[in-house]
Structure formats: structure tokens, C-alpha cells
Amino acid sequence: MLNKVDEALFHPETDAILLTEVLHALSDPVRISIVSQLLAAPEREMPCGTFQYSVAKSTFSHHIRVLREAGVIWVRHEGTRSMSSLRDADLEARFPDLLGAVMKNAPQSEAP
Amino acid sequence: MLNKVDEALFHPETDAILLTEVLHALSDPVRISIVSQLLAAPEREMPCGTFQYSVAKSTFSHHIRVLREAGVIWVRHEGTRSMSSLRDADLEARFPDLLGAVMKNAPQSEAP
């Protein structure tokens, strides 16, 4: 997990991740799409600029923040890029089978 | 399912239940507790007046409405009583394993 986290950004410890906050984070089509794209990415990590989305950039940034603060993703800066990665191992440790059950039921649609 | 539904109240058809709305409905400690109490009830049905909760009655009614409109519960009137029941079979048909994965990870706490 070395270098996965930007210390300047809040990320909850695994033990402090709350079920209701994860469910809230996943209760939005854009955020579900972000998780879906990360699941398909190499190492489950992507530069924020490479996501597919059709909302305003500021709205997209808001969604990234909600996912980060809920404990669903890590965000770190690498030079001028912001890299997001899925905390799937942490989520599995904290809430077994939850992310899998949600994502297998997520619509396989275009990016919203 | 005869007599389970009050036709005057909106309930989505099973096919119209949305993943994001179910996740939103479950993203609150009071609503998680309502589902937990229904899972433990005979026939997964309870009169609304018998739930354990520590919020205002109007707040509780709001939570019941959110669960109903998302497709998580049925609500029907029986005389002067309002009966709530879990749509666990509908949820399982629509989103296999989702409710189980959420509820097995829900804190076994006192009613919030």
C-alpha cells in the first residue's frame, strides 16, 4: 500500500469505515460508475482525468471526494496527476461480500 | 402477497426497484435497524407501533416512507394499524445476495 495515499487528504482507517457511509457513497449512478471503472482498471487504479463521465468536472470531483471520505477509494497525487484506487481489500476485510454483491447488481451501462 | 399492499401508497414494481435507491434507503442507521427488526419478526411483518426506535415519531415515519418508496418494504393499513413487511423476496429476485450482504455486515446494536 506504499505511496497509495496522499496524507494531506482524509481517508478513514479501515476499522473506522462505516457501513452506512459506504452504502451512501454507492447510492449514486456516477459513483457506482467510478467504482465500476476502477474494478476494470489495471491495479484498480486510474488517473482522475481518464474516467468516463458526463457530469461537470466539479461534480465529478465531489463524487471522488464522497468515495474517498467514505473509505471506498484512495486518492493520491503523483506530480500533477491525481490517482484514484479502489480500497477493495479494505472493504472486503471490513464488510465481507458487500462490494461484490453491490457491483454484480450494478447496471452495465454507459458512464452516466 | 394478497393484502400485503395498501394501494393508496406508492410501492415500486419489483422490476422498477433501483439499486441506487435501495442503497440510499439502507444508508441510514434507523432504516438499517427497521430492516433488522423486520428480518427478526414473524413473517417479516410488524405493526409500525411496535418498532424500537429513539427518534421522533415523525422522523420514524419519514424513514418508513423512504424504505417503502425505494422498494425495501411494503406498508398496508389494517384497521387503525399500519403494517410494514420486508420485500426480501422481491429484493432477492431483483438484486441477488444484496440484502444479505448488507445485513450480515450491519452492526448488531441497540435501536439507534
PDB file of C-alpha atoms in Angstrom:
ATOM      1  CA  MET A   1       0.000   0.000   0.000  1.00  0.00           C
ATOM      2  CA  LEU A   2       3.137   2.145  -0.059  1.00  0.00           C
ATOM      3  CA  ASN A   3       2.595   5.519  -1.672  1.00  0.00           C
ATOM      4  CA  LYS A   4      -1.081   4.819  -2.235  1.00  0.00           C
ATOM      5  CA  VAL A   5      -2.268   7.610  -0.013  1.00  0.00           C
ATOM      6  CA  ASP A   6      -1.969  11.344  -0.046  1.00  0.00           C
ATOM      7  CA  GLU A   7      -1.503  12.179   3.622  1.00  0.00           C
ATOM      8  CA  ALA A   8      -2.995  15.630   3.094  1.00  0.00           C
ATOM      9  CA  LEU A   9      -6.350  14.106   2.181  1.00  0.00           C
ATOM     10  CA  PHE A  10      -8.632  12.484   4.739  1.00  0.00           C
ATOM     11  CA  HIS A  11      -9.029   8.728   4.390  1.00  0.00           C
ATOM     12  CA  PRO A  12     -10.703   6.727   7.162  1.00  0.00           C
ATOM     13  CA  GLU A  13      -8.756   3.871   8.716  1.00  0.00           C
ATOM     14  CA  THR A  14     -10.182   0.516   7.681  1.00  0.00           C
ATOM     15  CA  ASP A  15     -11.667  -0.091  11.136  1.00  0.00           C
ATOM     16  CA  ALA A  16     -13.390   3.280  11.015  1.00  0.00           C
ATOM     17  CA  ILE A  17     -15.163   2.693   7.696  1.00  0.00           C
ATOM     18  CA  LEU A  18     -18.926   2.781   8.342  1.00  0.00           C
ATOM     19  CA  LEU A  19     -21.446   0.606   6.548  1.00  0.00           C
ATOM     20  CA  THR A  20     -23.983   3.408   6.197  1.00  0.00           C
ATOM     21  CA  GLU A  21     -21.348   5.721   4.683  1.00  0.00           C
ATOM     22  CA  VAL A  22     -20.225   3.097   2.176  1.00  0.00           C
ATOM     23  CA  LEU A  23     -23.849   2.463   1.185  1.00  0.00           C
ATOM     24  CA  HIS A  24     -24.421   6.192   0.824  1.00  0.00           C
ATOM     25  CA  ALA A  25     -21.263   6.504  -1.276  1.00  0.00           C
ATOM     26  CA  LEU A  26     -22.516   3.750  -3.579  1.00  0.00           C
ATOM     27  CA  SER A  27     -26.056   5.152  -3.832  1.00  0.00           C
ATOM     28  CA  ASP A  28     -25.331   7.338  -6.849  1.00  0.00           C
ATOM     29  CA  PRO A  29     -25.008   6.336 -10.526  1.00  0.00           C
ATOM     30  CA  VAL A  30     -21.873   8.408 -11.124  1.00  0.00           C
ATOM     31  CA  ARG A  31     -20.151   6.982  -8.075  1.00  0.00           C
ATOM     32  CA  ILE A  32     -21.184   3.425  -8.994  1.00  0.00           C
ATOM     33  CA  SER A  33     -19.686   4.072 -12.431  1.00  0.00           C
ATOM     34  CA  ILE A  34     -16.415   5.299 -10.899  1.00  0.00           C
ATOM     35  CA  VAL A  35     -16.147   2.097  -8.841  1.00  0.00           C
ATOM     36  CA  SER A  36     -17.019   0.023 -11.895  1.00  0.00           C
ATOM     37  CA  GLN A  37     -14.281   1.700 -13.953  1.00  0.00           C
ATOM     38  CA  LEU A  38     -11.750   1.182 -11.144  1.00  0.00           C
ATOM     39  CA  LEU A  39     -12.682  -2.509 -10.929  1.00  0.00           C
ATOM     40  CA  ALA A  40     -11.791  -2.802 -14.613  1.00  0.00           C
ATOM     41  CA  ALA A  41      -8.546  -0.817 -14.390  1.00  0.00           C
ATOM     42  CA  PRO A  42      -5.029  -2.272 -14.101  1.00  0.00           C
ATOM     43  CA  GLU A  43      -4.210  -2.479 -10.381  1.00  0.00           C
ATOM     44  CA  ARG A  44      -7.625  -0.929  -9.834  1.00  0.00           C
ATOM     45  CA  GLU A  45      -6.021   2.489 -10.065  1.00  0.00           C
ATOM     46  CA  MET A  46      -6.693   5.319 -12.522  1.00  0.00           C
ATOM     47  CA  PRO A  47      -5.659   8.932 -13.035  1.00  0.00           C
ATOM     48  CA  CYS A  48      -8.767  11.015 -12.304  1.00  0.00           C
ATOM     49  CA  GLY A  49      -8.508  12.571 -15.772  1.00  0.00           C
ATOM     50  CA  THR A  50      -9.089   9.247 -17.504  1.00  0.00           C
ATOM     51  CA  PHE A  51     -12.517   8.404 -16.078  1.00  0.00           C
ATOM     52  CA  GLN A  52     -15.523   8.442 -18.373  1.00  0.00           C
ATOM     53  CA  TYR A  53     -18.268  10.711 -17.056  1.00  0.00           C
ATOM     54  CA  SER A  54     -20.760  13.205 -18.354  1.00  0.00           C
ATOM     55  CA  VAL A  55     -21.203  15.475 -15.374  1.00  0.00           C
ATOM     56  CA  ALA A  56     -19.337  18.741 -14.753  1.00  0.00           C
ATOM     57  CA  LYS A  57     -15.737  18.324 -13.641  1.00  0.00           C
ATOM     58  CA  SER A  58     -16.524  19.946 -10.274  1.00  0.00           C
ATOM     59  CA  THR A  59     -19.397  17.498  -9.783  1.00  0.00           C
ATOM     60  CA  PHE A  60     -17.098  14.610 -10.649  1.00  0.00           C
ATOM     61  CA  SER A  61     -14.567  15.881  -8.091  1.00  0.00           C
ATOM     62  CA  HIS A  62     -17.319  15.995  -5.488  1.00  0.00           C
ATOM     63  CA  HIS A  63     -18.171  12.356  -6.205  1.00  0.00           C
ATOM     64  CA  ILE A  64     -14.498  11.369  -5.886  1.00  0.00           C
ATOM     65  CA  ARG A  65     -14.382  13.107  -2.512  1.00  0.00           C
ATOM     66  CA  VAL A  66     -17.518  11.315  -1.249  1.00  0.00           C
ATOM     67  CA  LEU A  67     -15.994   7.957  -2.218  1.00  0.00           C
ATOM     68  CA  ARG A  68     -12.676   8.845  -0.556  1.00  0.00           C
ATOM     69  CA  GLU A  69     -14.208  10.109   2.687  1.00  0.00           C
ATOM     70  CA  ALA A  70     -16.413   7.012   2.945  1.00  0.00           C
ATOM     71  CA  GLY A  71     -13.374   4.736   2.599  1.00  0.00           C
ATOM     72  CA  VAL A  72     -14.223   3.335  -0.839  1.00  0.00           C
ATOM     73  CA  ILE A  73     -11.182   4.748  -2.671  1.00  0.00           C
ATOM     74  CA  TRP A  74      -7.677   6.048  -2.047  1.00  0.00           C
ATOM     75  CA  VAL A  75      -6.625   9.295  -3.699  1.00  0.00           C
ATOM     76  CA  ARG A  76      -3.004  10.345  -4.035  1.00  0.00           C
ATOM     77  CA  HIS A  77      -1.162  12.941  -6.062  1.00  0.00           C
ATOM     78  CA  GLU A  78       1.587  11.907  -8.425  1.00  0.00           C
ATOM     79  CA  GLY A  79       3.200  15.010  -9.862  1.00  0.00           C
ATOM     80  CA  THR A  80       0.338  16.953 -11.394  1.00  0.00           C
ATOM     81  CA  ARG A  81      -1.929  13.929 -11.589  1.00  0.00           C
ATOM     82  CA  SER A  82      -4.487  12.784  -9.061  1.00  0.00           C
ATOM     83  CA  MET A  83      -4.632   8.984  -8.877  1.00  0.00           C
ATOM     84  CA  SER A  84      -7.640   7.078  -7.530  1.00  0.00           C
ATOM     85  CA  SER A  85      -7.616   3.446  -6.485  1.00  0.00           C
ATOM     86  CA  LEU A  86     -10.251   1.139  -5.094  1.00  0.00           C
ATOM     87  CA  ARG A  87      -9.927   0.047  -1.448  1.00  0.00           C
ATOM     88  CA  ASP A  88     -11.446  -3.309  -2.329  1.00  0.00           C
ATOM     89  CA  ALA A  89      -9.228  -5.290   0.057  1.00  0.00           C
ATOM     90  CA  ASP A  90     -10.051  -2.947   2.940  1.00  0.00           C
ATOM     91  CA  LEU A  91     -13.754  -3.097   2.141  1.00  0.00           C
ATOM     92  CA  GLU A  92     -13.665  -6.889   1.911  1.00  0.00           C
ATOM     93  CA  ALA A  93     -11.902  -7.077   5.290  1.00  0.00           C
ATOM     94  CA  ARG A  94     -14.382  -4.711   6.888  1.00  0.00           C
ATOM     95  CA  PHE A  95     -17.619  -5.827   5.158  1.00  0.00           C
ATOM     96  CA  PRO A  96     -17.190  -9.253   3.545  1.00  0.00           C
ATOM     97  CA  ASP A  97     -19.041  -9.766   0.255  1.00  0.00           C
ATOM     98  CA  LEU A  98     -20.599  -6.295   0.307  1.00  0.00           C
ATOM     99  CA  LEU A  99     -18.809  -4.665  -2.624  1.00  0.00           C
ATOM    100  CA  GLY A 100     -19.173  -7.797  -4.740  1.00  0.00           C
ATOM    101  CA  ALA A 101     -22.904  -8.024  -4.061  1.00  0.00           C
ATOM    102  CA  VAL A 102     -23.410  -4.370  -4.947  1.00  0.00           C
ATOM    103  CA  MET A 103     -21.285  -4.339  -8.082  1.00  0.00           C
ATOM    104  CA  LYS A 104     -22.627  -7.564  -9.566  1.00  0.00           C
ATOM    105  CA  ASN A 105     -26.039  -5.901  -9.462  1.00  0.00           C
ATOM    106  CA  ALA A 106     -24.899  -2.579 -10.888  1.00  0.00           C
ATOM    107  CA  PRO A 107     -26.195  -1.786 -14.375  1.00  0.00           C
ATOM    108  CA  GLN A 108     -23.557  -2.348 -17.056  1.00  0.00           C
ATOM    109  CA  SER A 109     -24.463   0.918 -18.673  1.00  0.00           C
ATOM    110  CA  GLU A 110     -22.542   3.690 -20.313  1.00  0.00           C
ATOM    111  CA  ALA A 111     -20.936   6.172 -17.994  1.00  0.00           C
ATOM    112  CA  PRO A 112     -23.804   8.326 -16.682  1.00  0.00           C
TER     113      PRO A 112
ATOM    114  CA  MET B   1     -48.797 -11.355  -1.396  1.00  0.00           C
ATOM    115  CA  LEU B   2     -52.585 -10.835  -1.109  1.00  0.00           C
ATOM    116  CA  ASN B   3     -53.494  -7.916   1.096  1.00  0.00           C
ATOM    117  CA  LYS B   4     -49.866  -7.011   1.674  1.00  0.00           C
ATOM    118  CA  VAL B   5     -50.124  -3.677  -0.039  1.00  0.00           C
ATOM    119  CA  ASP B   6     -52.049  -0.514   0.556  1.00  0.00           C
ATOM    120  CA  GLU B   7     -52.971   0.603  -2.949  1.00  0.00           C
ATOM    121  CA  ALA B   8     -53.125   4.226  -1.840  1.00  0.00           C
ATOM    122  CA  LEU B   9     -49.408   4.210  -1.047  1.00  0.00           C
ATOM    123  CA  PHE B  10     -46.739   4.190  -3.737  1.00  0.00           C
ATOM    124  CA  HIS B  11     -44.710   0.995  -3.969  1.00  0.00           C
ATOM    125  CA  PRO B  12     -42.426   0.417  -6.974  1.00  0.00           C
ATOM    126  CA  GLU B  13     -42.955  -2.717  -9.020  1.00  0.00           C
ATOM    127  CA  THR B  14     -40.158  -5.230  -8.468  1.00  0.00           C
ATOM    128  CA  ASP B  15     -38.692  -4.546 -11.928  1.00  0.00           C
ATOM    129  CA  ALA B  16     -38.640  -0.822 -11.207  1.00  0.00           C
ATOM    130  CA  ILE B  17     -36.672  -1.080  -7.963  1.00  0.00           C
ATOM    131  CA  LEU B  18     -33.368   0.785  -8.443  1.00  0.00           C
ATOM    132  CA  LEU B  19     -30.069  -0.308  -6.927  1.00  0.00           C
ATOM    133  CA  THR B  20     -29.044   3.238  -6.040  1.00  0.00           C
ATOM    134  CA  GLU B  21     -32.366   3.875  -4.276  1.00  0.00           C
ATOM    135  CA  VAL B  22     -32.114   0.666  -2.271  1.00  0.00           C
ATOM    136  CA  LEU B  23     -28.553   1.560  -1.249  1.00  0.00           C
ATOM    137  CA  HIS B  24     -29.688   5.046  -0.289  1.00  0.00           C
ATOM    138  CA  ALA B  25     -32.578   3.587   1.717  1.00  0.00           C
ATOM    139  CA  LEU B  26     -30.148   1.336   3.597  1.00  0.00           C
ATOM    140  CA  SER B  27     -27.590   4.109   4.195  1.00  0.00           C
ATOM    141  CA  ASP B  28     -29.100   5.245   7.498  1.00  0.00           C
ATOM    142  CA  PRO B  29     -28.787   3.635  10.948  1.00  0.00           C
ATOM    143  CA  VAL B  30     -32.507   3.984  11.756  1.00  0.00           C
ATOM    144  CA  ARG B  31     -33.510   2.434   8.445  1.00  0.00           C
ATOM    145  CA  ILE B  32     -30.983  -0.392   8.833  1.00  0.00           C
ATOM    146  CA  SER B  33     -32.480  -1.034  12.270  1.00  0.00           C
ATOM    147  CA  ILE B  34     -36.004  -1.156  10.831  1.00  0.00           C
ATOM    148  CA  VAL B  35     -34.906  -3.775   8.291  1.00  0.00           C
ATOM    149  CA  SER B  36     -33.093  -5.702  11.013  1.00  0.00           C
ATOM    150  CA  GLN B  37     -36.203  -5.755  13.201  1.00  0.00           C
ATOM    151  CA  LEU B  38     -38.338  -6.892  10.252  1.00  0.00           C
ATOM    152  CA  LEU B  39     -35.880  -9.710   9.480  1.00  0.00           C
ATOM    153  CA  ALA B  40     -36.386 -10.949  13.047  1.00  0.00           C
ATOM    154  CA  ALA B  41     -40.202 -10.599  13.029  1.00  0.00           C
ATOM    155  CA  PRO B  42     -42.697 -13.407  12.363  1.00  0.00           C
ATOM    156  CA  GLU B  43     -43.481 -13.355   8.646  1.00  0.00           C
ATOM    157  CA  ARG B  44     -41.116 -10.367   8.486  1.00  0.00           C
ATOM    158  CA  GLU B  45     -44.093  -8.123   9.203  1.00  0.00           C
ATOM    159  CA  MET B  46     -44.642  -5.717  12.100  1.00  0.00           C
ATOM    160  CA  PRO B  47     -47.164  -3.088  13.127  1.00  0.00           C
ATOM    161  CA  CYS B  48     -45.343   0.246  12.867  1.00  0.00           C
ATOM    162  CA  GLY B  49     -46.137   0.968  16.509  1.00  0.00           C
ATOM    163  CA  THR B  50     -44.064  -1.994  17.703  1.00  0.00           C
ATOM    164  CA  PHE B  51     -40.665  -0.977  16.283  1.00  0.00           C
ATOM    165  CA  GLN B  52     -37.897   0.035  18.677  1.00  0.00           C
ATOM    166  CA  TYR B  53     -36.520   3.455  17.840  1.00  0.00           C
ATOM    167  CA  SER B  54     -35.326   6.563  19.602  1.00  0.00           C
ATOM    168  CA  VAL B  55     -36.091   9.240  17.030  1.00  0.00           C
ATOM    169  CA  ALA B  56     -39.227  11.370  16.878  1.00  0.00           C
ATOM    170  CA  LYS B  57     -42.314   9.584  15.574  1.00  0.00           C
ATOM    171  CA  SER B  58     -42.449  11.900  12.546  1.00  0.00           C
ATOM    172  CA  THR B  59     -38.806  11.087  11.779  1.00  0.00           C
ATOM    173  CA  PHE B  60     -39.549   7.384  12.085  1.00  0.00           C
ATOM    174  CA  SER B  61     -42.483   7.788   9.674  1.00  0.00           C
ATOM    175  CA  HIS B  62     -40.161   9.523   7.227  1.00  0.00           C
ATOM    176  CA  HIS B  63     -37.754   6.580   7.378  1.00  0.00           C
ATOM    177  CA  ILE B  64     -40.612   4.133   6.786  1.00  0.00           C
ATOM    178  CA  ARG B  65     -41.616   6.141   3.718  1.00  0.00           C
ATOM    179  CA  VAL B  66     -38.060   6.154   2.309  1.00  0.00           C
ATOM    180  CA  LEU B  67     -37.883   2.363   2.687  1.00  0.00           C
ATOM    181  CA  ARG B  68     -41.321   1.935   1.061  1.00  0.00           C
ATOM    182  CA  GLU B  69     -40.638   4.231  -1.890  1.00  0.00           C
ATOM    183  CA  ALA B  70     -37.293   2.516  -2.547  1.00  0.00           C
ATOM    184  CA  GLY B  71     -38.997  -0.893  -2.680  1.00  0.00           C
ATOM    185  CA  VAL B  72     -37.483  -2.291   0.521  1.00  0.00           C
ATOM    186  CA  ILE B  73     -40.755  -2.668   2.444  1.00  0.00           C
ATOM    187  CA  TRP B  74     -44.489  -2.977   1.904  1.00  0.00           C
ATOM    188  CA  VAL B  75     -46.809  -0.858   4.001  1.00  0.00           C
ATOM    189  CA  ARG B  76     -50.510  -1.575   4.376  1.00  0.00           C
ATOM    190  CA  HIS B  77     -53.231  -0.420   6.698  1.00  0.00           C
ATOM    191  CA  GLU B  78     -55.148  -2.933   8.778  1.00  0.00           C
ATOM    192  CA  GLY B  79     -57.897  -1.142  10.624  1.00  0.00           C
ATOM    193  CA  THR B  80     -56.159   1.590  12.573  1.00  0.00           C
ATOM    194  CA  ARG B  81     -52.757  -0.092  12.364  1.00  0.00           C
ATOM    195  CA  SER B  82     -50.068   0.418   9.767  1.00  0.00           C
ATOM    196  CA  MET B  83     -48.270  -2.840   8.988  1.00  0.00           C
ATOM    197  CA  SER B  84     -44.784  -2.965   7.472  1.00  0.00           C
ATOM    198  CA  SER B  85     -43.220  -6.010   5.864  1.00  0.00           C
ATOM    199  CA  LEU B  86     -39.894  -6.661   4.228  1.00  0.00           C
ATOM    200  CA  ARG B  87     -39.824  -7.188   0.436  1.00  0.00           C
ATOM    201  CA  ASP B  88     -36.948  -9.605   0.849  1.00  0.00           C
ATOM    202  CA  ALA B  89     -38.132 -11.961  -1.903  1.00  0.00           C
ATOM    203  CA  ASP B  90     -38.550  -9.077  -4.349  1.00  0.00           C
ATOM    204  CA  LEU B  91     -35.133  -7.682  -3.445  1.00  0.00           C
ATOM    205  CA  GLU B  92     -33.527 -11.099  -3.820  1.00  0.00           C
ATOM    206  CA  ALA B  93     -35.137 -11.536  -7.241  1.00  0.00           C
ATOM    207  CA  ARG B  94     -34.049  -8.085  -8.367  1.00  0.00           C
ATOM    208  CA  PHE B  95     -30.587  -7.899  -6.723  1.00  0.00           C
ATOM    209  CA  PRO B  96     -29.376 -11.375  -5.689  1.00  0.00           C
ATOM    210  CA  ASP B  97     -27.366 -11.506  -2.439  1.00  0.00           C
ATOM    211  CA  LEU B  98     -27.525  -7.747  -1.885  1.00  0.00           C
ATOM    212  CA  LEU B  99     -29.746  -7.578   1.191  1.00  0.00           C
ATOM    213  CA  GLY B 100     -27.943 -10.499   2.803  1.00  0.00           C
ATOM    214  CA  ALA B 101     -24.521  -8.933   2.225  1.00  0.00           C
ATOM    215  CA  VAL B 102     -25.675  -5.631   3.699  1.00  0.00           C
ATOM    216  CA  MET B 103     -27.476  -7.037   6.720  1.00  0.00           C
ATOM    217  CA  LYS B 104     -24.790  -9.520   7.706  1.00  0.00           C
ATOM    218  CA  ASN B 105     -22.468  -6.514   7.998  1.00  0.00           C
ATOM    219  CA  ALA B 106     -24.918  -4.322   9.873  1.00  0.00           C
ATOM    220  CA  PRO B 107     -23.977  -3.581  13.485  1.00  0.00           C
ATOM    221  CA  GLN B 108     -25.980  -5.656  15.958  1.00  0.00           C
ATOM    222  CA  SER B 109     -26.540  -2.613  18.098  1.00  0.00           C
ATOM    223  CA  GLU B 110     -29.429  -1.298  20.104  1.00  0.00           C
ATOM    224  CA  ALA B 111     -32.069   0.557  18.158  1.00  0.00           C
ATOM    225  CA  PRO B 112     -30.488   3.914  17.272  1.00  0.00           C
TER     226      PRO B 112
END
